[in-house]
């Protein structure tokens, strides 16, 4: 990378508006609630606020189904309220990035309503309409144009009586896929993006942006044993025209602006090789992408089939991404977001070592090469929710999966165990502000239950408390701002075969950081090679330079003038 970019030394904080702070007592978070809690973000020291969708939406997928891209849903506030929030965020020197969901719209978006109205509609081709498979009866099970299964269970095609054709939806049936092959669709999206930039937003987190180009032949997918539908990944992930579309978007929307913007693509299924293409600055597509490989290290046959966590697999995966994007492109670093369970419960210890393991995870996250994303509550070490029944879930993916699996004869308790570990609702329970009723999130009834551990795990008890997870995050964020090696240094994995330690160096000019993390509930001796590496260095983060690391202890050493 020629000259450093502002986002290399930036930290992003993701807010899931439904669950952050409710200002009006309806049990759902809103824009005014976010505005009232900006002190929290300033105290943490983050540079960018990414807002999950707040647009007008029927909320089938909590706002990832948009029916008006240029309005705010009344549940969250209004455009005026949005402008007020943006002004306050900017006044604090923080940027605001919007979620951009343009692989699909809501089925209630006027574009789709028109498209669905007749085969001759001028917007018919804005979505993927196809007739039933040849020789089948339209509308009957098995007549879908392809055998693809949707990410949210069931077929990826929905039959529409009005015109006797099917439309494609990779996600819920209320999220029809836009047809990016049609240049009018692309222009409509770009024009909407320019409208938001003109309003003052500082970039976009682009939802499933690597799914926008489909193989136009729409071939059937492989059906794995025990599965009802075919896999569609090969035909929609990193599809044939995706780089062309992103380069066009860049030219049409971002070229010529001298503003500091952040463009981050969410790219499930992306490989290192593809990520280099998306994020190579010379290609002018996006600044960085979210890869998913490290979110699959504990995954068996499906996302609900949870394997025991093995740090060595995680370490190898992350190191591969560090090395793969070392000379070209850039990494987004994340453990959590609104689609993942809580990392302390997943890769750490949400029992006795919750605080230590949350700090270790923060250390390893913030000090890799890339831009860190902190999801609301990560900075407090929030944990998974102790779900006991399917009625406690709200998420469409979780609920559909439960019913489909049970209908296929699976034991409801087994299905529930998978949901308890992996459901997206684990990270969507309300933000834990204090130990009061509903954790200070709402004065009403929260839309999802508050984790009972809010009496111990909350912001009020951590902000300003020396040994807290919050202060640890604050420290790491400040270090990135003060010390160029954090943003710019090379990454080298150390002791790659060690069973407990995840250790690496970051080097830039005359400075070297050595990061050592004991990813286990047992003490770990510092091996000779690491002890040598740390000898004579300043212990920047961590209690004592003992030869033994305590369970889940992490340390950061710094050498000057190496
Ligand atoms: O997620 C896309 C994605 O690939 C997954 O994380 C997905 O949500 C699911 O967990 C697959 O098992 C994005 C959004 O982040 C998610 O909230 C939306 O539901 C989805 O796109 C559709 O817009």
XYZ file of C-alpha atoms and ligand atoms in Angstrom:
585
model
C 0.000 0.000 0.000
C 1.578 3.284 -1.037
C 0.587 5.813 1.628
C -1.217 4.930 4.854
C -5.000 5.208 4.709
C -6.981 6.770 7.561
C -8.908 3.551 8.171
C -5.755 1.599 8.919
C -5.491 3.296 12.282
C -9.252 3.419 12.853
C -11.505 1.225 14.987
C -15.145 0.676 14.025
C -17.964 0.160 16.517
C -21.075 -1.638 15.269
C -24.458 -0.688 16.670
C -27.438 -2.976 16.165
C -30.062 -0.287 16.688
C -32.879 -2.568 17.866
C -30.793 -3.666 20.817
C -28.648 -0.689 21.751
C -30.792 1.796 23.665
C -34.525 2.516 23.721
C -35.424 6.156 24.343
C -39.223 5.925 24.089
C -40.091 2.848 26.115
C -41.489 0.721 23.268
C -38.950 -2.004 24.014
C -37.004 -1.485 20.773
C -33.828 0.565 20.507
C -33.893 3.735 18.396
C -31.794 6.565 16.965
C -32.452 8.868 19.903
C -31.250 6.095 22.233
C -28.001 5.923 20.289
C -27.654 9.721 20.448
C -28.041 9.616 24.230
C -25.239 7.079 24.569
C -22.566 8.647 22.409
C -20.456 9.312 25.526
C -19.938 5.560 25.677
C -18.400 5.552 22.191
C -16.276 8.601 22.919
C -14.998 7.024 26.138
C -14.052 3.890 24.251
C -12.259 6.017 21.666
C -13.654 4.510 18.470
C -13.383 6.328 15.151
C -16.370 5.028 13.217
C -19.921 4.049 14.058
C -21.498 1.453 11.747
C -25.262 1.394 12.024
C -27.071 -1.797 11.125
C -30.118 -0.940 8.948
C -32.521 1.732 10.165
C -34.394 2.166 6.887
C -38.108 1.656 6.451
C -38.744 -2.059 6.642
C -41.421 -4.656 7.403
C -38.748 -6.137 9.765
C -38.989 -9.681 8.491
C -35.193 -9.861 8.926
C -34.942 -6.959 11.397
C -34.324 -4.288 8.792
C -32.212 -6.268 6.311
C -35.423 -6.271 4.262
C -35.765 -2.671 3.116
C -38.935 -1.169 1.669
C -37.624 2.406 1.352
C -33.904 3.114 1.102
C -34.409 6.840 1.598
C -36.390 6.928 4.795
C -35.984 5.865 8.428
C -38.352 3.320 9.900
C -40.701 4.960 12.433
C -39.633 2.286 14.927
C -36.183 3.917 14.963
C -37.109 7.580 14.424
C -37.179 9.913 11.437
C -34.861 11.483 8.890
C -34.668 14.584 11.087
C -33.649 12.393 13.993
C -31.069 10.762 11.761
C -29.608 14.155 10.802
C -29.412 15.090 14.483
C -27.592 11.864 15.293
C -25.194 12.336 12.393
C -24.407 15.896 13.496
C -23.696 14.765 17.060
C -21.556 11.862 15.897
C -19.538 14.185 13.670
C -19.209 16.753 16.444
C -17.371 14.081 18.424
C -14.986 13.405 15.584
C -16.600 10.058 14.817
C -17.654 8.972 11.332
C -20.926 7.232 10.542
C -21.209 4.336 8.125
C -24.553 2.999 6.882
C -25.461 -0.578 6.156
C -26.123 -0.953 2.432
C -28.429 -3.873 1.664
C -28.677 -4.061 -2.114
C -28.443 -7.733 -2.951
C -32.158 -7.763 -2.230
C -34.999 -5.473 -1.218
C -38.112 -6.173 0.795
C -41.004 -7.679 -1.159
C -42.858 -4.559 0.015
C -40.424 -2.208 -1.754
C -42.267 -0.332 -4.549
C -39.746 -1.716 -7.054
C -40.794 -5.259 -6.251
C -44.479 -4.439 -5.949
C -44.300 -3.096 -9.488
C -42.120 -5.944 -10.739
C -44.543 -8.510 -9.404
C -47.612 -6.782 -10.868
C -47.272 -8.209 -14.393
C -44.878 -9.934 -16.760
C -44.890 -6.740 -18.835
C -44.009 -4.440 -15.975
C -41.070 -2.183 -16.873
C -39.502 -3.359 -13.615
C -40.162 -7.081 -14.238
C -36.501 -7.628 -15.017
C -35.332 -5.801 -11.868
C -35.654 -9.120 -10.030
C -34.984 -12.766 -10.949
C -38.260 -14.132 -12.328
C -38.283 -17.617 -13.847
C -40.902 -20.173 -14.859
C -41.313 -23.592 -13.278
C -38.878 -26.354 -14.194
C -39.855 -27.891 -17.527
C -42.399 -30.666 -17.323
C -43.578 -29.748 -13.817
C -46.721 -28.143 -12.477
C -46.047 -24.531 -11.423
C -46.479 -23.983 -7.707
C -46.072 -27.647 -6.694
C -43.142 -28.661 -4.484
C -40.172 -29.576 -6.683
C -41.252 -27.361 -9.597
C -38.916 -24.516 -8.619
C -36.661 -23.264 -11.436
C -33.580 -24.663 -9.593
C -33.162 -26.898 -6.574
C -31.447 -24.166 -4.517
C -32.092 -23.939 -0.777
C -32.339 -20.493 0.785
C -29.962 -19.420 3.587
C -33.036 -19.192 5.801
C -34.406 -22.726 5.096
C -36.841 -23.850 2.410
C -36.428 -23.301 -1.334
C -34.734 -20.141 -2.660
C -37.663 -19.582 -5.070
C -41.141 -18.363 -4.222
C -44.073 -19.031 -6.497
C -46.208 -16.012 -7.318
C -49.789 -16.817 -8.282
C -50.428 -13.493 -9.998
C -48.145 -14.269 -12.953
C -47.452 -17.978 -12.471
C -43.696 -17.463 -12.128
C -41.133 -17.762 -9.351
C -38.806 -15.119 -7.935
C -35.402 -15.775 -6.434
C -34.680 -15.039 -2.776
C -31.360 -16.203 -1.315
C -32.623 -15.162 2.120
C -36.261 -14.972 3.277
C -39.181 -15.001 0.849
C -39.688 -11.378 1.854
C -36.189 -10.554 0.535
C -36.343 -10.912 -3.280
C -32.935 -10.663 -4.992
C -32.341 -7.657 -7.216
C -31.161 -8.429 -10.736
C -27.842 -6.608 -11.031
C -27.570 -7.689 -14.683
C -30.021 -4.886 -15.382
C -28.175 -1.539 -15.673
C -31.243 0.380 -14.444
C -31.060 -1.476 -11.144
C -27.415 -0.557 -10.731
C -28.045 3.095 -11.533
C -30.939 3.233 -9.056
C -28.684 1.829 -6.332
C -25.821 4.221 -7.124
C -28.139 7.192 -7.089
C -29.475 6.170 -3.657
C -25.898 5.812 -2.382
C -24.999 9.302 -3.633
C -28.075 10.641 -1.802
C -26.761 9.277 1.510
C -23.250 10.591 0.888
C -24.733 14.006 0.139
C -26.553 13.784 3.453
C -23.174 13.410 5.113
C -22.614 9.726 5.838
C -19.052 8.462 5.661
C -19.359 5.221 3.783
C -21.082 1.871 3.636
C -20.910 -1.618 5.043
C -22.166 -3.536 2.034
C -24.357 -6.482 2.972
C -23.559 -9.763 1.137
C -22.038 -7.698 -1.647
C -20.243 -10.697 -3.153
C -23.608 -12.341 -3.904
C -24.889 -9.674 -6.299
C -23.701 -11.425 -9.467
C -25.313 -14.786 -10.157
C -24.351 -17.363 -12.771
C -27.070 -16.472 -15.322
C -27.416 -20.126 -16.362
C -28.817 -20.841 -12.865
C -27.631 -24.478 -12.675
C -28.874 -26.901 -10.008
C -26.640 -27.295 -6.956
C -25.253 -30.425 -5.281
C -27.552 -31.991 -2.748
C -25.639 -33.283 0.273
C -26.738 -36.443 2.066
C -29.545 -35.690 4.516
C -30.316 -32.329 2.896
C -33.444 -31.450 0.983
C -32.154 -28.653 -1.239
C -29.164 -28.024 -3.469
C -26.254 -25.777 -2.467
C -26.279 -22.479 -4.313
C -22.911 -21.097 -3.171
C -20.978 -21.976 -6.346
C -23.413 -20.024 -8.495
C -23.815 -16.875 -6.428
C -20.630 -16.331 -4.386
C -18.047 -14.091 -6.109
C -20.072 -14.472 -9.304
C -18.903 -13.710 -12.864
C -19.579 -9.943 -12.913
C -19.110 -8.997 -9.258
C -15.772 -7.215 -9.715
C -17.115 -5.357 -12.724
C -20.107 -4.160 -10.663
C -17.987 -3.025 -7.723
C -15.564 -1.158 -9.966
C -18.541 0.501 -11.659
C -20.044 1.421 -8.285
C -16.735 2.931 -7.271
C -16.578 5.041 -10.431
C -20.217 6.118 -10.218
C -20.424 6.850 -6.507
C -17.014 7.415 -4.934
C -14.632 8.591 -7.654
C -13.674 12.219 -7.405
C -14.675 12.708 -3.773
C -11.805 13.725 -1.545
C -13.686 12.748 1.606
C -12.398 10.087 3.943
C -14.884 7.284 3.336
C -15.011 3.675 4.512
C -16.139 0.988 2.078
C -16.347 -2.454 3.582
C -17.899 -5.436 1.867
C -19.526 -8.311 3.705
C -18.435 -11.331 1.690
C -19.518 -14.748 2.978
C -17.596 -17.630 1.427
C -14.828 -15.362 0.125
C -11.380 -16.902 -0.356
C -8.056 -15.156 0.291
C -7.459 -14.954 -3.460
C -10.812 -13.256 -4.104
C -10.349 -10.957 -1.106
C -7.090 -9.721 -2.598
C -9.006 -8.741 -5.723
C -11.788 -6.973 -3.806
C -9.361 -4.997 -1.643
C -6.404 -4.299 -3.912
C -6.301 -0.462 -3.859
C -5.235 -0.401 -7.498
C -8.528 -2.031 -8.535
C -10.734 0.542 -6.750
C -13.483 -1.756 -5.504
C -13.728 -1.704 -1.680
C -11.274 -0.920 1.127
C -11.681 -4.199 2.999
C -13.986 -7.194 3.311
C -15.419 -9.346 6.077
C -14.275 -12.919 5.473
C -16.022 -15.798 7.239
C -13.469 -18.596 7.438
C -12.571 -18.008 11.086
C -16.306 -18.134 11.882
C -16.360 -21.715 10.617
C -13.528 -23.273 12.603
C -16.038 -24.802 15.014
C -18.501 -25.782 12.327
C -19.313 -29.348 11.281
C -21.732 -30.261 8.488
C -23.755 -27.075 9.002
C -23.614 -23.936 11.101
C -25.731 -25.671 13.759
C -23.444 -28.663 14.024
C -20.938 -27.305 16.524
C -17.473 -28.851 16.838
C -15.345 -28.433 19.952
C -13.276 -25.254 19.677
C -9.635 -25.822 18.758
C -7.439 -22.732 19.054
C -4.882 -24.234 16.682
C -7.387 -24.290 13.840
C -8.439 -20.700 14.537
C -4.806 -19.548 14.734
C -3.885 -21.220 11.478
C -6.890 -19.680 9.760
C -6.223 -16.154 10.993
C -2.519 -16.394 10.203
C -3.378 -17.453 6.659
C -5.500 -14.331 6.224
C -2.763 -12.167 7.730
C -0.224 -13.585 5.308
C -2.594 -13.647 2.339
C -3.347 -9.928 2.565
C 0.113 -8.834 3.729
C 1.269 -7.171 0.538
C -2.008 -6.494 -1.274
C -5.359 -5.616 0.309
C -6.455 -5.282 3.892
C -8.214 -7.322 6.586
C -11.336 -6.511 8.582
C -10.878 -7.961 12.066
C -13.947 -9.140 13.940
C -15.151 -11.758 16.376
C -18.750 -10.703 16.735
C -21.514 -8.987 14.887
C -25.299 -9.277 14.857
C -25.085 -12.632 13.020
C -22.708 -14.474 15.341
C -22.951 -15.840 18.872
C -20.881 -14.066 21.529
C -17.191 -14.791 21.189
C -16.489 -15.127 24.917
C -18.924 -18.040 25.000
C -17.645 -19.439 21.723
C -13.825 -19.165 21.781
C -13.246 -18.035 25.380
C -14.638 -18.933 28.796
C -17.924 -17.347 29.821
C -17.601 -18.877 33.315
C -14.907 -18.119 35.881
C -12.426 -16.688 33.350
C -14.912 -14.469 31.503
C -13.008 -11.252 32.158
C -9.567 -12.688 31.386
C -10.700 -14.453 28.237
C -12.622 -11.412 26.979
C -9.457 -9.349 27.405
C -7.354 -11.944 25.623
C -9.771 -12.013 22.701
C -9.619 -8.224 22.539
C -5.813 -8.243 22.558
C -5.618 -10.771 19.734
C -8.281 -8.943 17.728
C -7.010 -5.366 17.988
C -3.345 -6.198 17.428
C -3.553 -8.135 14.191
C -2.931 -6.268 10.973
C -6.278 -4.925 9.774
C -9.131 -2.708 10.920
C -10.867 -3.943 14.096
C -14.655 -3.994 14.419
C -16.063 -4.001 17.940
C -19.683 -5.153 18.131
C -21.802 -3.557 20.879
C -21.239 -5.431 24.123
C -17.886 -6.952 23.039
C -16.270 -4.179 25.029
C -18.076 -5.470 28.146
C -17.415 -9.162 27.550
C -21.120 -9.886 27.022
C -21.970 -13.581 26.717
C -24.490 -15.873 25.012
C -28.012 -15.971 26.434
C -29.099 -19.069 28.391
C -31.934 -19.990 25.991
C -34.141 -22.848 27.175
C -37.025 -22.857 24.687
C -37.684 -22.068 21.055
C -40.257 -19.433 22.049
C -37.449 -17.221 23.290
C -36.017 -16.783 19.787
C -36.996 -14.035 17.380
C -34.484 -14.438 14.527
C -36.013 -15.691 11.271
C -33.004 -17.885 10.487
C -33.171 -19.596 13.906
C -36.941 -19.996 14.003
C -37.208 -21.343 10.426
C -34.358 -23.754 11.017
C -35.971 -25.080 14.189
C -39.319 -25.772 12.547
C -37.826 -27.259 9.389
C -35.555 -29.614 11.355
C -38.233 -30.759 13.748
C -40.611 -31.356 10.804
C -37.892 -33.562 9.290
C -37.844 -35.671 12.439
C -34.906 -34.241 14.390
C -35.023 -34.249 18.168
C -36.166 -30.773 19.282
C -33.677 -30.817 22.173
C -30.774 -31.427 19.780
C -31.967 -28.644 17.509
C -32.290 -26.330 20.483
C -28.734 -27.143 21.551
C -27.488 -25.990 18.144
C -29.513 -22.775 18.405
C -28.290 -22.113 21.916
C -24.703 -22.216 20.701
C -25.009 -20.535 17.302
C -28.204 -18.496 17.042
C -27.839 -14.898 15.967
C -30.115 -13.910 18.845
C -27.203 -14.499 21.229
C -25.674 -11.236 20.090
C -29.004 -9.442 19.684
C -30.113 -9.408 23.319
C -30.207 -5.860 24.686
C -27.053 -3.927 25.476
C -26.262 -4.129 29.194
C -25.909 -0.570 30.455
C -26.357 -1.142 34.194
C -27.628 -3.599 36.796
C -31.179 -2.208 36.919
C -34.310 -3.831 35.555
C -33.817 -4.560 31.795
C -30.198 -3.427 32.184
C -31.101 0.212 31.566
C -31.934 -0.662 27.937
C -35.630 0.221 28.122
C -38.331 1.277 30.547
C -40.762 -0.940 28.633
C -40.666 -4.620 27.768
C -37.563 -5.450 25.737
C -38.195 -7.102 22.348
C -35.676 -9.822 23.280
C -34.974 -10.784 26.882
C -32.057 -9.163 28.690
C -29.314 -11.560 29.756
C -29.738 -12.253 33.506
C -25.997 -11.701 33.950
C -26.486 -7.961 33.376
C -26.335 -7.563 37.166
C -22.605 -8.368 36.896
C -21.807 -7.612 33.269
C -22.680 -4.006 32.460
C -21.217 -0.723 31.281
C -21.814 1.219 34.500
C -19.529 -1.072 36.480
C -16.796 -1.148 33.825
C -16.306 2.321 32.365
C -13.442 3.831 34.333
C -12.826 0.657 36.384
C -9.126 -0.121 36.057
C -9.210 -3.857 35.374
C -12.384 -4.036 33.320
C -12.841 -5.474 29.845
C -13.994 -2.000 28.734
C -10.800 -0.310 29.910
C -8.764 -3.028 28.225
C -10.463 -2.293 24.900
C -9.966 1.424 25.468
C -6.264 0.821 26.054
C -5.887 -1.225 22.867
C -7.744 1.370 20.805
C -5.563 4.152 22.205
C -2.471 2.090 21.401
C -3.541 1.876 17.748
C -3.898 5.643 17.638
C -0.539 6.317 19.307
C 1.716 3.633 17.970
C 2.075 3.306 14.173
C 3.234 -0.314 14.415
C -0.328 -1.393 15.319
C -1.748 -0.098 12.058
C 1.218 -0.532 9.780
C 3.425 -3.309 11.152
C 4.089 -6.643 9.457
C 2.587 -9.723 11.104
C 4.644 -12.816 11.900
C 3.214 -15.830 13.704
C 5.417 -17.258 16.473
C 5.390 -20.782 17.977
C 2.912 -21.964 15.299
C 2.663 -25.461 16.803
C 2.147 -24.521 20.434
C -0.993 -26.053 21.955
C -1.980 -23.101 24.130
C -0.209 -19.970 22.976
C -1.296 -17.706 20.138
C 1.756 -15.473 19.720
C 2.885 -13.082 17.030
C 4.997 -10.043 16.357
C 4.176 -6.820 14.585
C 7.153 -4.878 13.198
C 7.339 -1.428 11.735
C 10.525 0.572 11.279
C 12.328 0.500 14.640
C 9.422 -0.834 16.695
C 8.377 -4.396 17.404
C 5.368 -5.587 19.390
C 5.309 -9.122 20.742
C 1.815 -10.405 21.531
C 1.488 -13.556 23.636
C -1.920 -15.001 24.482
C -2.612 -18.119 26.534
C -5.728 -19.384 24.796
C -6.535 -21.943 27.490
C -7.832 -22.490 30.987
C -4.462 -23.918 32.108
C -1.247 -22.097 32.978
C 1.323 -21.993 30.151
C 5.113 -21.757 30.381
C 6.673 -19.160 28.138
C 8.846 -21.293 25.815
C 12.530 -20.293 25.544
C 12.148 -18.877 22.067
C 9.384 -16.534 23.244
C 11.162 -15.634 26.470
C 14.173 -14.567 24.362
C 11.925 -12.548 22.121
C 10.468 -10.684 25.104
C 13.744 -10.208 26.970
C 14.571 -6.552 27.527
C 11.225 -5.404 26.161
C 8.771 -3.109 27.876
C 5.620 -4.863 29.101
C 2.921 -2.615 27.639
C -0.161 -4.642 28.477
C -0.341 -7.418 31.059
C 0.348 -7.665 34.762
C 3.708 -9.288 35.351
C 6.470 -10.606 33.130
C 6.466 -14.013 34.908
C 7.801 -17.057 33.069
C 4.335 -18.636 33.389
C 1.140 -17.218 31.906
C -1.974 -17.701 33.985
C -5.140 -19.144 32.346
C -6.320 -16.842 29.521
C -3.588 -14.297 30.230
C -2.476 -12.086 27.352
C 0.523 -9.764 27.215
C 1.924 -7.193 24.842
C 5.647 -6.315 24.871
C 7.318 -3.501 22.969
C 10.869 -3.167 21.707
C 12.178 0.113 20.419
C 15.094 0.488 18.006
C 15.452 -3.119 17.031
O -25.618 -11.726 6.443
C -25.227 -12.630 5.487
C -24.637 -13.917 5.934
O -23.937 -14.512 5.178
C -24.888 -14.584 7.223
O -24.182 -14.154 8.272
C -26.363 -14.880 7.404
O -27.052 -13.877 8.018
C -26.649 -16.140 8.130
O -26.187 -16.065 9.405
C -26.260 -17.338 7.351
O -26.256 -18.471 8.138
C -26.167 -10.507 6.076
C -26.649 -9.758 7.302
O -25.547 -9.474 8.118
C -27.714 -10.566 7.978
O -28.115 -10.017 9.194
C -28.862 -10.671 7.025
O -29.829 -11.523 7.560
C -28.439 -11.199 5.671
O -27.248 -10.621 5.168
C -29.498 -10.890 4.645
O -29.545 -9.507 4.428
